């Protein structure tokens, strides 16, 4: 199915977009409840994943191969939020398994951390065709899923990988140059904003900025009581 056709199919969901203050609108295909009914917030990540993995609230639900929920330690003190699945992630259903993911693993290893210390997810759970930027309506549709994931994990530190993660969560319309390397208190967490690993793949001469940010992350991790 093409993106435009999928957009028409998903159109009805956009008009009914709901946030989750007093419950969560699960996708119509969810096994957890009747279509369109408001469900209580899930108890754990696993049941939440099962409830939303058939989501077609936006057109990307019709063009994806796999729904990319998240990976890692569900009790991790650190959560990384990327932008959206790419080709490799779409095929495997796991975030950050392609080249950007390998660089992320390397940057973690440089400060003595690995995927056991962290949980990794994205703003969007489905791949935008051709890896284009997420559209604002897709971000708005998927954001309640990310916020629910965060409330279930309750990390102490949140790392926004790139502009889309930072703006989707912090609602700060500032350029990355101003946000990068800053720690911003938000919803009881410390939020560190850094460039997306894909940026460093394209700009290897900027890698020292990432190294600085990851050293800061390690320091923040060590200071957790
Ligand atoms: N880029 C992202 O933002 N997320 C992924 O999962 C992979 C690449």
PDB file of C-alpha atoms and ligand atoms in Angstrom:
ATOM      1  CA  UNK A   1       0.000   0.000   0.000  1.00  0.00           C
ATOM      2  CA  UNK A   2       1.324   3.462  -0.876  1.00  0.00           C
ATOM      3  CA  UNK A   3       1.659   6.247   1.677  1.00  0.00           C
ATOM      4  CA  UNK A   4      -1.149   8.377   0.204  1.00  0.00           C
ATOM      5  CA  UNK A   5      -3.604   5.470   0.262  1.00  0.00           C
ATOM      6  CA  UNK A   6      -2.592   4.710   3.829  1.00  0.00           C
ATOM      7  CA  UNK A   7      -3.095   8.365   4.767  1.00  0.00           C
ATOM      8  CA  UNK A   8      -6.698   8.207   3.551  1.00  0.00           C
ATOM      9  CA  UNK A   9      -7.324   5.029   5.532  1.00  0.00           C
ATOM     10  CA  UNK A  10      -5.844   6.463   8.704  1.00  0.00           C
ATOM     11  CA  UNK A  11      -7.487   9.849   8.332  1.00  0.00           C
ATOM     12  CA  UNK A  12     -10.325   9.076  10.742  1.00  0.00           C
ATOM     13  CA  UNK A  13      -7.887   8.390  13.540  1.00  0.00           C
ATOM     14  CA  UNK A  14      -6.265  11.780  13.229  1.00  0.00           C
ATOM     15  CA  UNK A  15      -9.564  13.501  13.898  1.00  0.00           C
ATOM     16  CA  UNK A  16     -10.070  11.357  17.003  1.00  0.00           C
ATOM     17  CA  UNK A  17      -6.610  11.850  18.406  1.00  0.00           C
ATOM     18  CA  UNK A  18      -6.702  11.636  22.180  1.00  0.00           C
ATOM     19  CA  UNK A  19      -4.024  12.006  24.787  1.00  0.00           C
ATOM     20  CA  UNK A  20      -3.844   9.838  27.822  1.00  0.00           C
ATOM     21  CA  UNK A  21      -4.443  11.956  30.919  1.00  0.00           C
ATOM     22  CA  UNK A  22      -7.194   9.640  32.195  1.00  0.00           C
ATOM     23  CA  UNK A  23      -6.563   6.578  30.097  1.00  0.00           C
ATOM     24  CA  UNK A  24      -5.217   5.676  26.697  1.00  0.00           C
ATOM     25  CA  UNK A  25      -7.006   5.360  23.380  1.00  0.00           C
ATOM     26  CA  UNK A  26      -5.749   2.028  22.093  1.00  0.00           C
ATOM     27  CA  UNK A  27      -5.729   1.261  18.370  1.00  0.00           C
ATOM     28  CA  UNK A  28      -8.915  -0.200  16.939  1.00  0.00           C
ATOM     29  CA  UNK A  29      -7.098  -3.458  16.186  1.00  0.00           C
ATOM     30  CA  UNK A  30      -5.994  -3.861  19.804  1.00  0.00           C
ATOM     31  CA  UNK A  31      -6.915  -7.160  21.413  1.00  0.00           C
ATOM     32  CA  UNK A  32      -7.013  -5.402  24.760  1.00  0.00           C
ATOM     33  CA  UNK A  33     -10.369  -3.726  24.300  1.00  0.00           C
ATOM     34  CA  UNK A  34     -13.214  -2.710  22.031  1.00  0.00           C
ATOM     35  CA  UNK A  35     -12.293  -0.294  19.241  1.00  0.00           C
ATOM     36  CA  UNK A  36     -12.351   3.305  20.333  1.00  0.00           C
ATOM     37  CA  UNK A  37     -12.849   2.595  24.027  1.00  0.00           C
ATOM     38  CA  UNK A  38     -10.657   4.239  26.611  1.00  0.00           C
ATOM     39  CA  UNK A  39      -8.499   1.689  28.377  1.00  0.00           C
ATOM     40  CA  UNK A  40      -6.759   2.071  31.735  1.00  0.00           C
ATOM     41  CA  UNK A  41      -3.037   2.644  31.491  1.00  0.00           C
ATOM     42  CA  UNK A  42      -1.129  -0.635  31.073  1.00  0.00           C
ATOM     43  CA  UNK A  43       0.693  -2.168  34.041  1.00  0.00           C
ATOM     44  CA  UNK A  44       3.942  -3.056  32.305  1.00  0.00           C
ATOM     45  CA  UNK A  45       5.875  -2.564  29.097  1.00  0.00           C
ATOM     46  CA  UNK A  46       5.141  -6.048  27.816  1.00  0.00           C
ATOM     47  CA  UNK A  47       1.371  -5.717  27.989  1.00  0.00           C
ATOM     48  CA  UNK A  48       1.602  -2.196  26.601  1.00  0.00           C
ATOM     49  CA  UNK A  49       3.654  -3.459  23.657  1.00  0.00           C
ATOM     50  CA  UNK A  50       1.109  -6.201  22.983  1.00  0.00           C
ATOM     51  CA  UNK A  51      -1.744  -3.682  23.131  1.00  0.00           C
ATOM     52  CA  UNK A  52      -0.323  -1.215  20.622  1.00  0.00           C
ATOM     53  CA  UNK A  53       1.765  -3.332  18.242  1.00  0.00           C
ATOM     54  CA  UNK A  54      -1.053  -3.467  15.680  1.00  0.00           C
ATOM     55  CA  UNK A  55      -1.459   0.320  15.643  1.00  0.00           C
ATOM     56  CA  UNK A  56      -2.776   1.956  12.477  1.00  0.00           C
ATOM     57  CA  UNK A  57      -3.546   5.354  13.987  1.00  0.00           C
ATOM     58  CA  UNK A  58      -1.395   7.017  11.346  1.00  0.00           C
ATOM     59  CA  UNK A  59      -0.494   6.064   7.775  1.00  0.00           C
ATOM     60  CA  UNK A  60       2.873   4.664   8.826  1.00  0.00           C
ATOM     61  CA  UNK A  61       0.976   1.771  10.410  1.00  0.00           C
ATOM     62  CA  UNK A  62       0.129   0.617   6.895  1.00  0.00           C
ATOM     63  CA  UNK A  63       3.561   1.017   5.341  1.00  0.00           C
ATOM     64  CA  UNK A  64       5.800  -0.390   8.089  1.00  0.00           C
ATOM     65  CA  UNK A  65       7.204  -3.929   8.083  1.00  0.00           C
ATOM     66  CA  UNK A  66       7.505  -4.210  11.874  1.00  0.00           C
ATOM     67  CA  UNK A  67       6.330  -2.072  14.766  1.00  0.00           C
ATOM     68  CA  UNK A  68       9.464  -0.936  16.645  1.00  0.00           C
ATOM     69  CA  UNK A  69       8.457  -0.601  20.278  1.00  0.00           C
ATOM     70  CA  UNK A  70      11.729  -0.376  22.216  1.00  0.00           C
ATOM     71  CA  UNK A  71      14.536  -2.495  23.592  1.00  0.00           C
ATOM     72  CA  UNK A  72      16.601  -2.782  26.741  1.00  0.00           C
ATOM     73  CA  UNK A  73      16.293  -2.889  30.469  1.00  0.00           C
ATOM     74  CA  UNK A  74      12.707  -1.995  31.544  1.00  0.00           C
ATOM     75  CA  UNK A  75      14.112  -0.743  34.853  1.00  0.00           C
ATOM     76  CA  UNK A  76      16.937   1.246  33.320  1.00  0.00           C
ATOM     77  CA  UNK A  77      17.820   4.575  34.920  1.00  0.00           C
ATOM     78  CA  UNK A  78      18.674   5.912  31.454  1.00  0.00           C
ATOM     79  CA  UNK A  79      16.333   6.035  28.448  1.00  0.00           C
ATOM     80  CA  UNK A  80      17.508   7.055  24.979  1.00  0.00           C
ATOM     81  CA  UNK A  81      14.913   8.486  22.617  1.00  0.00           C
ATOM     82  CA  UNK A  82      15.725   8.552  18.918  1.00  0.00           C
ATOM     83  CA  UNK A  83      13.716   9.774  15.975  1.00  0.00           C
ATOM     84  CA  UNK A  84      12.141   6.877  14.092  1.00  0.00           C
ATOM     85  CA  UNK A  85      13.051   3.404  12.861  1.00  0.00           C
ATOM     86  CA  UNK A  86      15.170   3.202   9.717  1.00  0.00           C
ATOM     87  CA  UNK A  87      15.305   0.366   7.202  1.00  0.00           C
ATOM     88  CA  UNK A  88      17.168  -2.133   9.404  1.00  0.00           C
ATOM     89  CA  UNK A  89      14.980  -1.373  12.421  1.00  0.00           C
ATOM     90  CA  UNK A  90      11.812  -1.719  10.319  1.00  0.00           C
ATOM     91  CA  UNK A  91      12.940  -5.156   9.151  1.00  0.00           C
ATOM     92  CA  UNK A  92      14.018  -6.408  12.577  1.00  0.00           C
ATOM     93  CA  UNK A  93      11.516  -4.634  14.860  1.00  0.00           C
ATOM     94  CA  UNK A  94      14.358  -3.445  17.135  1.00  0.00           C
ATOM     95  CA  UNK A  95      15.523   0.179  17.507  1.00  0.00           C
ATOM     96  CA  UNK A  96      19.052   1.249  16.637  1.00  0.00           C
ATOM     97  CA  UNK A  97      20.355  -1.926  15.030  1.00  0.00           C
ATOM     98  CA  UNK A  98      21.746  -0.256  11.877  1.00  0.00           C
ATOM     99  CA  UNK A  99      24.867   1.900  11.473  1.00  0.00           C
ATOM    100  CA  UNK A 100      23.595   4.640  13.808  1.00  0.00           C
ATOM    101  CA  UNK A 101      22.881   1.953  16.409  1.00  0.00           C
ATOM    102  CA  UNK A 102      26.371   0.523  16.100  1.00  0.00           C
ATOM    103  CA  UNK A 103      27.817   3.980  16.687  1.00  0.00           C
ATOM    104  CA  UNK A 104      25.500   4.450  19.684  1.00  0.00           C
ATOM    105  CA  UNK A 105      26.795   1.147  21.142  1.00  0.00           C
ATOM    106  CA  UNK A 106      30.363   2.311  20.545  1.00  0.00           C
ATOM    107  CA  UNK A 107      29.760   5.688  22.237  1.00  0.00           C
ATOM    108  CA  UNK A 108      28.182   3.927  25.220  1.00  0.00           C
ATOM    109  CA  UNK A 109      31.113   1.513  25.448  1.00  0.00           C
ATOM    110  CA  UNK A 110      33.565   4.431  25.453  1.00  0.00           C
ATOM    111  CA  UNK A 111      32.086   5.565  28.774  1.00  0.00           C
ATOM    112  CA  UNK A 112      31.770   2.051  30.205  1.00  0.00           C
ATOM    113  CA  UNK A 113      28.043   1.577  29.558  1.00  0.00           C
ATOM    114  CA  UNK A 114      26.117  -0.860  27.381  1.00  0.00           C
ATOM    115  CA  UNK A 115      22.542  -1.737  26.455  1.00  0.00           C
ATOM    116  CA  UNK A 116      21.984  -3.454  29.812  1.00  0.00           C
ATOM    117  CA  UNK A 117      22.196  -0.034  31.500  1.00  0.00           C
ATOM    118  CA  UNK A 118      19.702   1.627  29.178  1.00  0.00           C
ATOM    119  CA  UNK A 119      16.364   1.407  27.427  1.00  0.00           C
ATOM    120  CA  UNK A 120      16.164   2.614  23.824  1.00  0.00           C
ATOM    121  CA  UNK A 121      13.113   3.739  21.894  1.00  0.00           C
ATOM    122  CA  UNK A 122      12.026   6.309  19.335  1.00  0.00           C
ATOM    123  CA  UNK A 123       9.537   9.141  18.986  1.00  0.00           C
ATOM    124  CA  UNK A 124       7.864   7.205  16.149  1.00  0.00           C
ATOM    125  CA  UNK A 125       7.315   3.467  16.373  1.00  0.00           C
ATOM    126  CA  UNK A 126       7.030   2.960  12.614  1.00  0.00           C
ATOM    127  CA  UNK A 127       9.413   3.832   9.789  1.00  0.00           C
ATOM    128  CA  UNK A 128       8.645   6.887   7.661  1.00  0.00           C
ATOM    129  CA  UNK A 129       8.993   5.819   4.009  1.00  0.00           C
ATOM    130  CA  UNK A 130      12.467   6.494   2.647  1.00  0.00           C
ATOM    131  CA  UNK A 131      13.584   7.625   6.128  1.00  0.00           C
ATOM    132  CA  UNK A 132      12.106  11.073   5.613  1.00  0.00           C
ATOM    133  CA  UNK A 133      11.613  13.357   8.637  1.00  0.00           C
ATOM    134  CA  UNK A 134       8.599  12.543  10.823  1.00  0.00           C
ATOM    135  CA  UNK A 135       5.559  14.706  10.073  1.00  0.00           C
ATOM    136  CA  UNK A 136       4.112  16.774  12.959  1.00  0.00           C
ATOM    137  CA  UNK A 137       0.851  14.816  12.907  1.00  0.00           C
ATOM    138  CA  UNK A 138       2.729  11.503  13.111  1.00  0.00           C
ATOM    139  CA  UNK A 139       4.649  12.809  16.131  1.00  0.00           C
ATOM    140  CA  UNK A 140       1.450  13.971  17.825  1.00  0.00           C
ATOM    141  CA  UNK A 141      -0.200  10.602  17.164  1.00  0.00           C
ATOM    142  CA  UNK A 142       2.708   8.552  18.499  1.00  0.00           C
ATOM    143  CA  UNK A 143       3.676  10.828  21.417  1.00  0.00           C
ATOM    144  CA  UNK A 144       1.196   9.310  23.907  1.00  0.00           C
ATOM    145  CA  UNK A 145       2.873   5.919  23.355  1.00  0.00           C
ATOM    146  CA  UNK A 146       6.285   7.384  24.153  1.00  0.00           C
ATOM    147  CA  UNK A 147       4.961   9.210  27.216  1.00  0.00           C
ATOM    148  CA  UNK A 148       3.327   6.003  28.457  1.00  0.00           C
ATOM    149  CA  UNK A 149       6.567   4.071  27.943  1.00  0.00           C
ATOM    150  CA  UNK A 150       8.424   6.715  29.933  1.00  0.00           C
ATOM    151  CA  UNK A 151       5.888   6.647  32.740  1.00  0.00           C
ATOM    152  CA  UNK A 152       6.201   2.831  32.964  1.00  0.00           C
ATOM    153  CA  UNK A 153      10.015   2.876  33.004  1.00  0.00           C
ATOM    154  CA  UNK A 154      10.308   6.043  35.108  1.00  0.00           C
ATOM    155  CA  UNK A 155      13.971   6.675  34.249  1.00  0.00           C
ATOM    156  CA  UNK A 156      16.060   9.230  36.098  1.00  0.00           C
ATOM    157  CA  UNK A 157      17.887  10.357  32.967  1.00  0.00           C
ATOM    158  CA  UNK A 158      16.472  10.845  29.501  1.00  0.00           C
ATOM    159  CA  UNK A 159      18.761  11.332  26.503  1.00  0.00           C
ATOM    160  CA  UNK A 160      17.197  13.002  23.480  1.00  0.00           C
ATOM    161  CA  UNK A 161      19.068  11.921  20.365  1.00  0.00           C
ATOM    162  CA  UNK A 162      18.566  14.796  17.965  1.00  0.00           C
ATOM    163  CA  UNK A 163      16.101  17.569  17.265  1.00  0.00           C
ATOM    164  CA  UNK A 164      12.963  15.486  16.795  1.00  0.00           C
ATOM    165  CA  UNK A 165      13.274  13.784  20.172  1.00  0.00           C
ATOM    166  CA  UNK A 166      14.070  17.068  21.903  1.00  0.00           C
ATOM    167  CA  UNK A 167      11.194  19.018  20.376  1.00  0.00           C
ATOM    168  CA  UNK A 168       8.667  16.171  20.700  1.00  0.00           C
ATOM    169  CA  UNK A 169       9.314  15.934  24.428  1.00  0.00           C
ATOM    170  CA  UNK A 170      10.451  19.310  25.623  1.00  0.00           C
ATOM    171  CA  UNK A 171       8.334  21.529  23.424  1.00  0.00           C
ATOM    172  CA  UNK A 172      11.290  23.916  23.105  1.00  0.00           C
ATOM    173  CA  UNK A 173      11.599  25.367  19.634  1.00  0.00           C
ATOM    174  CA  UNK A 174      15.328  26.057  19.906  1.00  0.00           C
ATOM    175  CA  UNK A 175      18.005  25.058  17.401  1.00  0.00           C
ATOM    176  CA  UNK A 176      20.068  21.980  18.257  1.00  0.00           C
ATOM    177  CA  UNK A 177      23.165  24.179  18.539  1.00  0.00           C
ATOM    178  CA  UNK A 178      21.565  25.770  21.608  1.00  0.00           C
ATOM    179  CA  UNK A 179      20.083  22.597  23.064  1.00  0.00           C
ATOM    180  CA  UNK A 180      23.054  20.238  22.619  1.00  0.00           C
ATOM    181  CA  UNK A 181      24.993  19.382  25.732  1.00  0.00           C
ATOM    182  CA  UNK A 182      22.363  20.978  27.981  1.00  0.00           C
ATOM    183  CA  UNK A 183      20.680  19.212  30.879  1.00  0.00           C
ATOM    184  CA  UNK A 184      17.070  20.280  31.273  1.00  0.00           C
ATOM    185  CA  UNK A 185      14.846  19.238  34.191  1.00  0.00           C
ATOM    186  CA  UNK A 186      11.558  17.839  32.846  1.00  0.00           C
ATOM    187  CA  UNK A 187       8.840  15.780  34.536  1.00  0.00           C
ATOM    188  CA  UNK A 188      11.144  14.783  37.398  1.00  0.00           C
ATOM    189  CA  UNK A 189      13.887  13.612  35.029  1.00  0.00           C
ATOM    190  CA  UNK A 190      17.151  15.150  33.895  1.00  0.00           C
ATOM    191  CA  UNK A 191      17.040  15.460  30.134  1.00  0.00           C
ATOM    192  CA  UNK A 192      20.311  15.558  28.227  1.00  0.00           C
ATOM    193  CA  UNK A 193      20.089  16.665  24.612  1.00  0.00           C
ATOM    194  CA  UNK A 194      22.719  15.496  22.155  1.00  0.00           C
ATOM    195  CA  UNK A 195      23.053  15.095  18.414  1.00  0.00           C
ATOM    196  CA  UNK A 196      21.672  11.981  16.772  1.00  0.00           C
ATOM    197  CA  UNK A 197      24.368   9.332  16.060  1.00  0.00           C
ATOM    198  CA  UNK A 198      23.449   9.597  12.354  1.00  0.00           C
ATOM    199  CA  UNK A 199      24.684  13.201  12.518  1.00  0.00           C
ATOM    200  CA  UNK A 200      28.100  11.974  13.676  1.00  0.00           C
ATOM    201  CA  UNK A 201      28.163   9.394  10.876  1.00  0.00           C
ATOM    202  CA  UNK A 202      27.759  12.277   8.429  1.00  0.00           C
ATOM    203  CA  UNK A 203      30.063  14.671  10.351  1.00  0.00           C
ATOM    204  CA  UNK A 204      32.887  12.645  11.839  1.00  0.00           C
ATOM    205  CA  UNK A 205      34.779  15.868  12.690  1.00  0.00           C
ATOM    206  CA  UNK A 206      32.029  16.702  15.225  1.00  0.00           C
ATOM    207  CA  UNK A 207      32.445  13.446  17.156  1.00  0.00           C
ATOM    208  CA  UNK A 208      34.215  15.186  20.044  1.00  0.00           C
ATOM    209  CA  UNK A 209      30.900  16.912  20.872  1.00  0.00           C
ATOM    210  CA  UNK A 210      29.258  13.508  21.239  1.00  0.00           C
ATOM    211  CA  UNK A 211      32.144  12.254  23.330  1.00  0.00           C
ATOM    212  CA  UNK A 212      31.754  15.262  25.647  1.00  0.00           C
ATOM    213  CA  UNK A 213      28.013  14.602  25.984  1.00  0.00           C
ATOM    214  CA  UNK A 214      28.510  10.926  26.741  1.00  0.00           C
ATOM    215  CA  UNK A 215      31.139  11.744  29.378  1.00  0.00           C
ATOM    216  CA  UNK A 216      28.557  14.070  30.944  1.00  0.00           C
ATOM    217  CA  UNK A 217      26.003  11.268  30.766  1.00  0.00           C
ATOM    218  CA  UNK A 218      28.397   8.949  32.591  1.00  0.00           C
ATOM    219  CA  UNK A 219      28.916  11.601  35.269  1.00  0.00           C
ATOM    220  CA  UNK A 220      25.143  12.041  35.664  1.00  0.00           C
ATOM    221  CA  UNK A 221      24.771   8.255  35.941  1.00  0.00           C
ATOM    222  CA  UNK A 222      27.501   8.046  38.591  1.00  0.00           C
ATOM    223  CA  UNK A 223      25.814  10.813  40.600  1.00  0.00           C
ATOM    224  CA  UNK A 224      22.469   8.979  40.806  1.00  0.00           C
ATOM    225  CA  UNK A 225      21.911   7.995  44.402  1.00  0.00           C
TER     226      UNK A 225
HETATM  227  N1  LIG B   1      17.570   6.233  13.927  1.00  0.00           N
HETATM  228  C1  LIG B   1      16.651   6.417  14.885  1.00  0.00           C
HETATM  229  O1  LIG B   1      16.325   7.550  15.227  1.00  0.00           O
HETATM  230  N2  LIG B   1      16.115   5.370  15.454  1.00  0.00           N
HETATM  231  C2  LIG B   1      16.442   4.128  15.135  1.00  0.00           C
HETATM  232  O2  LIG B   1      15.902   3.204  15.713  1.00  0.00           O
HETATM  233  C3  LIG B   1      17.422   3.953  14.136  1.00  0.00           C
HETATM  234  C4  LIG B   1      17.966   5.004  13.548  1.00  0.00           C
END
